XYZ file of C-alpha atoms in Angstrom:
201
model
C 124.057 149.360 103.351
C 120.559 148.028 102.661
C 119.890 144.375 101.992
C 117.280 142.936 99.688
C 114.946 141.039 101.998
C 113.488 139.139 99.046
C 116.818 137.290 98.739
C 116.838 136.109 102.341
C 116.262 132.414 102.822
C 113.472 131.757 105.289
C 114.542 129.883 108.382
C 112.635 126.633 108.753
C 111.015 125.946 112.099
C 113.449 124.206 114.436
C 110.871 122.257 116.386
C 107.902 120.044 115.758
C 108.676 116.344 115.811
C 108.220 114.216 112.667
C 106.412 110.871 112.717
C 104.714 108.462 110.312
C 100.976 107.920 110.471
C 100.647 104.319 109.311
C 97.329 103.385 107.695
C 96.070 106.883 106.890
C 97.179 109.386 104.231
C 96.227 112.593 106.045
C 97.735 114.104 109.179
C 95.797 114.859 112.354
C 94.430 118.352 112.887
C 97.185 120.975 113.370
C 99.916 118.640 112.096
C 101.701 119.441 108.823
C 101.647 116.908 105.983
C 105.165 116.417 104.627
C 104.162 113.718 102.138
C 101.745 110.811 101.804
C 101.933 107.480 100.039
C 101.639 103.734 100.546
C 103.287 101.326 102.959
C 106.001 99.174 101.406
C 108.169 96.358 102.723
C 109.912 93.095 101.911
C 107.887 90.192 100.520
C 106.704 87.898 103.294
C 108.501 84.836 101.859
C 111.876 86.529 101.349
C 114.543 86.102 104.008
C 116.504 89.167 102.919
C 115.802 92.807 102.019
C 114.680 95.082 104.866
C 112.736 94.127 107.970
C 111.222 97.583 108.405
C 108.219 99.199 106.757
C 108.585 102.346 104.638
C 106.124 105.092 103.760
C 106.689 105.215 99.996
C 105.744 108.489 98.231
C 103.247 108.291 95.374
C 105.644 109.880 92.875
C 109.215 108.522 93.101
C 112.178 110.350 91.583
C 114.864 108.183 89.999
C 118.522 109.028 89.444
C 120.845 106.994 87.232
C 119.153 103.664 86.574
C 120.209 100.300 85.224
C 117.404 97.892 84.386
C 117.827 94.484 85.987
C 116.080 91.152 86.203
C 114.194 90.304 89.384
C 117.058 88.246 90.843
C 119.963 90.480 89.821
C 121.540 91.104 93.227
C 119.047 93.669 94.537
C 116.947 94.199 97.621
C 113.274 94.027 96.657
C 110.433 96.232 97.913
C 106.746 95.347 97.609
C 103.449 97.006 98.366
C 101.995 96.064 101.743
C 98.595 94.481 102.181
C 96.200 94.097 105.110
C 95.539 90.516 106.228
C 92.621 91.194 108.571
C 89.875 88.734 107.591
C 89.708 87.519 111.205
C 90.268 90.905 112.858
C 87.751 93.193 114.568
C 84.594 93.570 112.464
C 85.190 97.281 111.855
C 88.419 96.606 109.924
C 87.579 93.357 108.100
C 86.568 95.296 104.951
C 90.244 96.353 104.690
C 91.344 92.757 103.996
C 93.686 92.550 100.953
C 93.707 96.341 100.528
C 97.015 98.222 100.361
C 97.471 100.578 103.325
C 98.278 104.253 102.929
C 100.561 106.371 105.113
C 101.493 109.966 105.826
C 104.650 111.578 107.167
C 103.591 114.374 109.494
C 105.184 117.106 111.572
C 103.529 117.760 114.903
C 102.765 121.378 115.823
C 105.589 123.695 116.829
C 106.694 123.188 120.389
C 106.385 119.414 120.360
C 109.814 117.822 120.288
C 109.301 114.208 121.350
C 107.199 111.347 120.029
C 106.308 108.014 121.521
C 104.563 104.894 120.247
C 102.945 103.010 123.103
C 102.031 99.374 122.399
C 98.998 97.850 124.139
C 97.554 101.290 125.027
C 95.289 103.567 122.979
C 95.764 106.640 125.164
C 98.753 108.826 126.019
C 100.617 108.676 129.367
C 99.183 111.952 130.692
C 97.228 115.049 129.649
C 100.487 116.821 128.777
C 100.874 114.483 125.820
C 98.871 114.907 122.619
C 97.319 111.851 120.985
C 98.268 112.013 117.296
C 96.394 108.797 116.509
C 95.431 105.452 118.035
C 95.132 102.096 116.356
C 96.270 98.504 116.258
C 99.738 97.009 116.585
C 100.528 95.165 113.345
C 103.409 93.165 111.834
C 103.924 90.154 109.581
C 102.500 86.725 110.469
C 104.531 84.887 113.113
C 105.353 82.026 110.739
C 106.807 84.312 108.050
C 109.927 86.490 107.995
C 110.281 89.051 110.743
C 109.076 92.626 110.300
C 108.868 95.534 112.691
C 105.766 96.194 114.751
C 104.019 99.389 113.654
C 101.025 101.274 115.016
C 98.384 101.324 112.246
C 95.628 103.933 112.515
C 92.240 102.510 113.538
C 90.718 104.835 110.910
C 92.317 102.875 108.069
C 92.321 104.484 104.622
C 93.121 102.000 101.837
C 94.885 102.888 98.624
C 92.248 103.554 95.969
C 91.816 100.726 93.480
C 93.262 98.004 95.723
C 91.679 95.020 97.430
C 90.225 93.156 94.468
C 93.185 90.793 94.211
C 95.412 89.128 96.779
C 98.886 90.525 95.968
C 100.758 88.977 98.938
C 103.764 91.294 98.995
C 104.575 92.702 102.430
C 101.804 91.681 104.836
C 100.282 93.305 107.922
C 98.531 91.145 110.513
C 96.945 92.020 113.841
C 99.217 91.384 116.843
C 98.221 89.512 119.973
C 100.093 88.456 123.094
C 101.013 84.995 124.284
C 101.242 85.465 128.032
C 103.093 83.088 130.338
C 102.370 82.600 134.028
C 105.172 84.242 135.968
C 106.437 86.042 132.863
C 106.861 89.740 132.210
C 103.648 89.905 130.159
C 101.389 88.878 133.009
C 98.323 86.780 132.166
C 96.267 88.819 134.606
C 96.615 91.928 132.427
C 97.359 90.481 128.990
C 94.793 88.126 127.466
C 95.702 85.574 124.796
C 93.880 86.203 121.533
C 93.037 89.876 122.123
C 94.264 92.267 119.423
C 96.740 94.777 120.840
C 96.032 98.476 120.531
C 98.610 101.255 120.250
C 98.923 105.018 120.434
C 101.273 107.580 118.896
C 101.763 110.568 121.178
C 103.777 113.792 121.053
C 104.812 116.340 123.653
């Protein structure tokens, strides 16, 4: 008995690790773009909602909705914004802009990903550098947020940066070393912005 091959469902690739490229809305060469958007998170003054950052797609799809007031028992999500006026000169123009993001799948055969803080290279030549950048999170005096690796080739959301929105905020990260501590003052230097790398293998 013959089968109609046009009715067969293609089998999706089983390998190729997925990662988020924070700060850029395109994927590195050879990686597949799953979707792109903008970085969202909880407002810096709020003690609740999430502590993580999300790559929010440009075109959301809603299900059943009930309109509510701002304080009607909901978690709240805001657009993120770069706070880099005192960062390295190459990224200062990004101050107050909303950062973009992309969700990418690394090429077939790569099954593991790793974000390395304080390094802008991969552990060995077997690893592929997907992107390098700066370690960023919210300001230390505000609510906690996760540390993310933001691409050094920052691409802002078009039309942003003219006004200070102050939703979820991204600041450069630096170390406070302590003599005799795990983050040794011989290697780590107070006041230096920390780099990062996202690698796959």
